[in-house]
Structure formats: structure tokens, C-alpha cells
């Protein structure tokens, strides 16, 4: 059976699928994307980290994490400690890196949950070692190098001291340095000079750490665009975020289909109202749209509180009644209007904001262009009022051999069997 049959009914929903709006999450497509990404990095021997920060870019962290592991992801990645600990609370014990920490964060809970903690400076190393003492167990840490992004990470001038202090803590049994890593600034801009500069700097910082005595399980730098276009950056592990959800990191490097990927989310709503309107009627706040003739207006019950970008007012594309329409006037908090011209629809018909594009519906990239932003933001901002409806959650019977035996991944509850494996954001 195919992994991505079209528009089948949900296997499970967080609430009834026939409510005002829903975001269908095709877990079959996600599993297929993970396998396609793994195949892309297979020649380098790298393994795959599934990045599920920000509730899996709006798709649902726990189901997406489980689906990715089932398809062979070897690691999971989150930004915040809360996200990491929520995965552990759900019973997912795959290797897990968490990288965005602040002083006073839940370091002890992370140590006790066997979460790899990213360390970018001495203050964080001090907090980790204190947490390890309190917990009575060795903390797993990954040292992050700032090779030119200018955000988190340790700058080259401070790197020798951080490495030295981490090795001293390791000698005391307080930490185990499990990884060395960095992050690109411009990997989604082909040919940008910073890409090669950062890669060279990372090699230098790796060499220093390893000569000093660090023996990392994993070294990693590649985010989604680098995974797709820069094999020399794959090292032991690649961190795939937006690509795993079937969204291209940048139109300049290619469409999802160019890389064998399929969008996972389909956002739609049930038309709430349909009415005939006269010419000259102002529509929505500010009357930025005025009907130029007698027409049909359809009300779609989604607004910026649900993640529909207000910046797409007057431009956002929506499939309704067999044609792509444009948002008429301003997007409001809970709703927007479509001017159907001479067409008509019935209340309850589905208006599709974006999806894979199979039925002519817009894509997340279309909405990104309309709002002057990136497709990452379009899928991630879909709000909690929109229920996620999981499609193809159960891979049994797929006939593709995918499952807990697939590659080097496993479903939740796989223990730490990958812990010592030596295959050594935008994500």
C-alpha cells in the first residue's frame, strides 16, 4: 500500500475532524520524507536527527517524533527543555538533543531524563555539572561552536577554555562530551561565501577539541538546506527540520518534489456563511476590499488567532469551489472573507488554505509569498485552536518493510542502544 494515499480519513484526531477547521497531518508522508532524506545522506554514512522543536513545526511533536523514529531517524532534536522533557514524558527515549537553555533551567530534570544538553559557554557547563552532582549521574553534553552564525555557541577565541573545562568535568565523571556541533547562517543561499568559511572554521574547532581529548559520538552541522545541497557538511549526523515536513528550506534550492519530499500538513476550514452581496459593499475591517459588482461572499472561520498571517490580507490564496480565490480585505482574528464573483458554494464546503497541491490547492510556499515571509513560519504558526488530524498514523500493512527494524532507527521505547554508536533552524 502506498505511504501517501490522497485525502483518506483520519486514523485519529485530537478532536472531531468535522469541526470548523483542521490541519491534517499525513504521517505516511512524513515517514516517506524521512526515508528520502536518509537515502540522500546514506553515501556519507551520516545518520538523521528529526528536529521536532516548536511542536514539530506546528505538526505535533509526539506523533511526528514517533513517525520519524519508525522511519529510521536515529536522533531527535528540540529547542527548549520543556519540549525535550515532554517527549520523555510521552515515553520516547530515543537519543535526544536540546539546545536552547537559560540560567536556572531544568538541568537536573534533563540529566535525569538522559537528554543531551547543548553547552555554549562556561555558565551552562557550571549548571550542568551542578545538576549532575545533585542527580548523582553523569550528564550528557554537546559543545556548540559558533562558527559564524552569531547566535548561540562558543566563539573560536573562547573554545579552548570551554573544551578544557568540559574535559576536566568529564575526568571527574560529571559529564560525558557526546557531541560537537555548529549551525549554518546561509546554507539556504547557494554560493554564499559564509558557508565555506563556517565549514572550514568548524573543521578547525573539531580538530582542536579532538586533539585535546574529546571523543564525540556525533559531530554535526548540516541543517535542512545543507542536508539537501552540501554533502561535505554531513559529518556523522544531519539535523532535518522543515525538510522532514515536506517544505523546501528555500525556493532557490528547489521545490519539495525536486528532493522527493511531500508536504505533510493540509490546512482547511468549513465555510461558515455564504451570502449575495450588492456592488459597493465594504468587506472586513477598514473596507480595503469593496465589491465592484453583485457577488457572492463566503466567510472562512480562520484568522490570525489561528495562524493565518494578517500580512496576507488581500493576497492569501484559498481553494474553494474548484477555483483558487484570494482573501478579500483584511484577515481578522477569527475569520476572513472570499469574494467568489459569479460563483456560489454552500455553507459547510471546505476551503483549503494550503496542502501538497494535489488538487490544485495552494502550498505553504504560496502563502509565504503572499505574506512576505518563509514557509517555515506558515506551518509553524498554525495555532492550537486548529485540531491536528493524524492521517496514516499506523504504518502496519504498508508493505515497505518500514518499522522498528528499519535502518538504525526505532519507534519510541527503543532505549539507548544508539548511545555509543560511532557513525559518530534554520533546521
mmCIF file of N, CA and C in Angstrom, residues 185-240:
data_model
loop_
_atom_site.group_PDB
_atom_site.id
_atom_site.type_symbol
_atom_site.label_atom_id
_atom_site.label_comp_id
_atom_site.label_asym_id
_atom_site.label_seq_id
_atom_site.Cartn_x
_atom_site.Cartn_y
_atom_site.Cartn_z
ATOM 1 N N UNK A 185 24.599 29.778 8.866
ATOM 2 C CA UNK A 185 23.824 31.013 8.755
ATOM 3 C C UNK A 185 23.122 31.134 7.405
ATOM 4 N N UNK A 186 23.756 30.661 6.342
ATOM 5 C CA UNK A 186 23.268 30.940 4.980
ATOM 6 C C UNK A 186 23.282 29.707 4.089
ATOM 7 N N UNK A 187 23.060 28.529 4.649
ATOM 8 C CA UNK A 187 23.093 27.319 3.816
ATOM 9 C C UNK A 187 21.962 27.294 2.803
ATOM 10 N N UNK A 188 20.922 28.111 3.024
ATOM 11 C CA UNK A 188 19.813 28.162 2.080
ATOM 12 C C UNK A 188 20.053 29.172 0.956
ATOM 13 N N UNK A 189 21.260 29.740 0.914
ATOM 14 C CA UNK A 189 21.630 30.662 -0.164
ATOM 15 C C UNK A 189 22.818 30.063 -0.911
ATOM 16 N N UNK A 190 22.565 29.310 -1.979
ATOM 17 C CA UNK A 190 23.652 28.626 -2.689
ATOM 18 C C UNK A 190 24.762 29.592 -3.097
ATOM 19 N N UNK A 191 26.001 29.198 -2.793
ATOM 20 C CA UNK A 191 27.150 30.001 -3.168
ATOM 21 C C UNK A 191 27.508 31.108 -2.206
ATOM 22 N N UNK A 192 26.770 31.247 -1.119
ATOM 23 C CA UNK A 192 27.100 32.318 -0.163
ATOM 24 C C UNK A 192 28.479 32.042 0.437
ATOM 25 N N UNK A 193 29.362 33.055 0.461
ATOM 26 C CA UNK A 193 30.736 32.807 0.930
ATOM 27 C C UNK A 193 30.829 32.350 2.382
ATOM 28 N N UNK A 194 29.833 32.679 3.199
ATOM 29 C CA UNK A 194 29.912 32.294 4.611
ATOM 30 C C UNK A 194 29.828 30.791 4.809
ATOM 31 N N UNK A 195 29.231 30.085 3.844
ATOM 32 C CA UNK A 195 29.053 28.632 4.009
ATOM 33 C C UNK A 195 30.407 27.940 4.092
ATOM 34 N N UNK A 196 31.276 28.197 3.115
ATOM 35 C CA UNK A 196 32.605 27.599 3.137
ATOM 36 C C UNK A 196 33.435 28.074 4.310
ATOM 37 N N UNK A 197 33.298 29.340 4.667
ATOM 38 C CA UNK A 197 34.042 29.873 5.804
ATOM 39 C C UNK A 197 33.637 29.183 7.103
ATOM 40 N N UNK A 198 32.341 28.995 7.293
ATOM 41 C CA UNK A 198 31.889 28.325 8.514
ATOM 42 C C UNK A 198 32.337 26.873 8.559
ATOM 43 N N UNK A 199 32.260 26.216 7.431
ATOM 44 C CA UNK A 199 32.658 24.808 7.385
ATOM 45 C C UNK A 199 34.139 24.659 7.727
ATOM 46 N N UNK A 200 34.984 25.531 7.181
ATOM 47 C CA UNK A 200 36.420 25.480 7.491
ATOM 48 C C UNK A 200 36.666 25.761 8.968
ATOM 49 N N UNK A 201 35.927 26.723 9.518
ATOM 50 C CA UNK A 201 36.104 27.059 10.934
ATOM 51 C C UNK A 201 35.680 25.892 11.827
ATOM 52 N N UNK A 202 34.613 25.203 11.425
ATOM 53 C CA UNK A 202 34.169 24.052 12.206
ATOM 54 C C UNK A 202 35.220 22.951 12.183
ATOM 55 N N UNK A 203 35.817 22.705 11.040
ATOM 56 C CA UNK A 203 36.899 21.711 10.971
ATOM 57 C C UNK A 203 38.031 22.076 11.935
ATOM 58 N N UNK A 204 38.391 23.355 11.983
ATOM 59 C CA UNK A 204 39.455 23.791 12.888
ATOM 60 C C UNK A 204 39.072 23.556 14.349
ATOM 61 N N UNK A 205 37.830 23.871 14.694
ATOM 62 C CA UNK A 205 37.391 23.734 16.085
ATOM 63 C C UNK A 205 37.235 22.260 16.463
ATOM 64 N N UNK A 206 36.820 21.442 15.506
ATOM 65 C CA UNK A 206 36.788 19.998 15.747
ATOM 66 C C UNK A 206 38.191 19.470 16.007
ATOM 67 N N UNK A 207 39.120 19.883 15.179
ATOM 68 C CA UNK A 207 40.496 19.403 15.321
ATOM 69 C C UNK A 207 41.061 19.760 16.697
ATOM 70 N N UNK A 208 40.810 20.981 17.145
ATOM 71 C CA UNK A 208 41.308 21.376 18.465
ATOM 72 C C UNK A 208 40.702 20.496 19.552
ATOM 73 N N UNK A 209 39.375 20.314 19.510
ATOM 74 C CA UNK A 209 38.706 19.542 20.564
ATOM 75 C C UNK A 209 39.174 18.097 20.576
ATOM 76 N N UNK A 210 39.318 17.505 19.413
ATOM 77 C CA UNK A 210 39.700 16.103 19.354
ATOM 78 C C UNK A 210 41.168 15.906 19.754
ATOM 79 N N UNK A 211 42.022 16.844 19.379
ATOM 80 C CA UNK A 211 43.413 16.757 19.833
ATOM 81 C C UNK A 211 43.526 16.925 21.347
ATOM 82 N N UNK A 212 42.599 17.701 21.921
ATOM 83 C CA UNK A 212 42.604 17.904 23.372
ATOM 84 C C UNK A 212 42.098 16.680 24.128
ATOM 85 N N UNK A 213 41.441 15.766 23.410
ATOM 86 C CA UNK A 213 40.985 14.544 24.057
ATOM 87 C C UNK A 213 39.500 14.267 23.982
ATOM 88 N N UNK A 214 38.728 15.106 23.299
ATOM 89 C CA UNK A 214 37.296 14.843 23.138
ATOM 90 C C UNK A 214 37.100 13.735 22.111
ATOM 91 N N UNK A 215 36.293 12.754 22.467
ATOM 92 C CA UNK A 215 35.959 11.659 21.544
ATOM 93 C C UNK A 215 34.442 11.627 21.379
ATOM 94 N N UNK A 216 33.906 12.475 20.538
ATOM 95 C CA UNK A 216 32.449 12.614 20.447
ATOM 96 C C UNK A 216 31.789 11.429 19.771
ATOM 97 N N UNK A 217 30.569 11.145 20.186
ATOM 98 C CA UNK A 217 29.758 10.159 19.477
ATOM 99 C C UNK A 217 29.291 10.719 18.138
ATOM 100 N N UNK A 218 28.970 12.012 18.131
ATOM 101 C CA UNK A 218 28.454 12.628 16.906
ATOM 102 C C UNK A 218 29.056 14.012 16.709
ATOM 103 N N UNK A 219 29.326 14.331 15.453
ATOM 104 C CA UNK A 219 29.712 15.677 15.035
ATOM 105 C C UNK A 219 28.697 16.077 13.969
ATOM 106 N N UNK A 220 28.148 17.274 14.100
ATOM 107 C CA UNK A 220 27.088 17.628 13.146
ATOM 108 C C UNK A 220 27.004 19.130 12.940
ATOM 109 N N UNK A 221 26.621 19.485 11.704
ATOM 110 C CA UNK A 221 26.492 20.880 11.319
ATOM 111 C C UNK A 221 25.347 21.116 10.336
ATOM 112 N N UNK A 222 24.969 20.123 9.563
ATOM 113 C CA UNK A 222 24.025 20.311 8.463
ATOM 114 C C UNK A 222 22.592 20.440 8.951
ATOM 115 N N UNK A 223 21.950 21.554 8.573
ATOM 116 C CA UNK A 223 20.522 21.722 8.744
ATOM 117 C C UNK A 223 19.823 21.213 7.480
ATOM 118 N N UNK A 224 18.537 21.535 7.302
ATOM 119 C CA UNK A 224 17.833 21.005 6.128
ATOM 120 C C UNK A 224 18.471 21.424 4.809
ATOM 121 N N UNK A 225 18.742 22.723 4.569
ATOM 122 C CA UNK A 225 19.342 23.067 3.268
ATOM 123 C C UNK A 225 20.702 22.431 3.038
ATOM 124 N N UNK A 226 21.523 22.356 4.084
ATOM 125 C CA UNK A 226 22.828 21.717 3.921
ATOM 126 C C UNK A 226 22.686 20.219 3.700
ATOM 127 N N UNK A 227 21.697 19.606 4.335
ATOM 128 C CA UNK A 227 21.435 18.185 4.103
ATOM 129 C C UNK A 227 21.130 17.938 2.634
ATOM 130 N N UNK A 228 20.378 18.840 2.030
ATOM 131 C CA UNK A 228 19.927 18.654 0.656
ATOM 132 C C UNK A 228 20.978 19.027 -0.386
ATOM 133 N N UNK A 229 21.894 19.952 -0.037
ATOM 134 C CA UNK A 229 22.759 20.509 -1.081
ATOM 135 C C UNK A 229 24.247 20.483 -0.773
ATOM 136 N N UNK A 230 24.651 20.100 0.437
ATOM 137 C CA UNK A 230 26.051 20.260 0.831
ATOM 138 C C UNK A 230 26.562 18.979 1.505
ATOM 139 N N UNK A 231 26.843 17.935 0.745
ATOM 140 C CA UNK A 231 27.235 16.657 1.351
ATOM 141 C C UNK A 231 28.500 16.737 2.195
ATOM 142 N N UNK A 232 29.395 17.673 1.894
ATOM 143 C CA UNK A 232 30.618 17.784 2.686
ATOM 144 C C UNK A 232 30.349 18.258 4.103
ATOM 145 N N UNK A 233 29.125 18.679 4.392
ATOM 146 C CA UNK A 233 28.779 19.135 5.744
ATOM 147 C C UNK A 233 28.058 18.070 6.558
ATOM 148 N N UNK A 234 27.898 16.874 6.029
ATOM 149 C CA UNK A 234 27.058 15.875 6.689
ATOM 150 C C UNK A 234 27.700 15.263 7.933
ATOM 151 N N UNK A 235 29.008 15.149 7.976
ATOM 152 C CA UNK A 235 29.710 14.581 9.127
ATOM 153 C C UNK A 235 29.036 13.283 9.579
ATOM 154 N N UNK A 236 28.686 13.168 10.876
ATOM 155 C CA UNK A 236 28.117 11.925 11.401
ATOM 156 C C UNK A 236 26.599 11.961 11.514
ATOM 157 N N UNK A 237 26.033 13.171 11.417
ATOM 158 C CA UNK A 237 24.619 13.345 11.710
ATOM 159 C C UNK A 237 24.141 14.590 10.981
ATOM 160 N N UNK A 238 22.928 14.537 10.426
ATOM 161 C CA UNK A 238 22.318 15.736 9.860
ATOM 162 C C UNK A 238 21.053 16.050 10.650
ATOM 163 N N UNK A 239 20.767 17.342 10.784
ATOM 164 C CA UNK A 239 19.592 17.783 11.534
ATOM 165 C C UNK A 239 18.541 18.273 10.543
ATOM 166 N N UNK A 240 17.523 17.469 10.303
ATOM 167 C CA UNK A 240 16.491 17.858 9.344
ATOM 168 C C UNK A 240 15.249 18.314 10.091
#
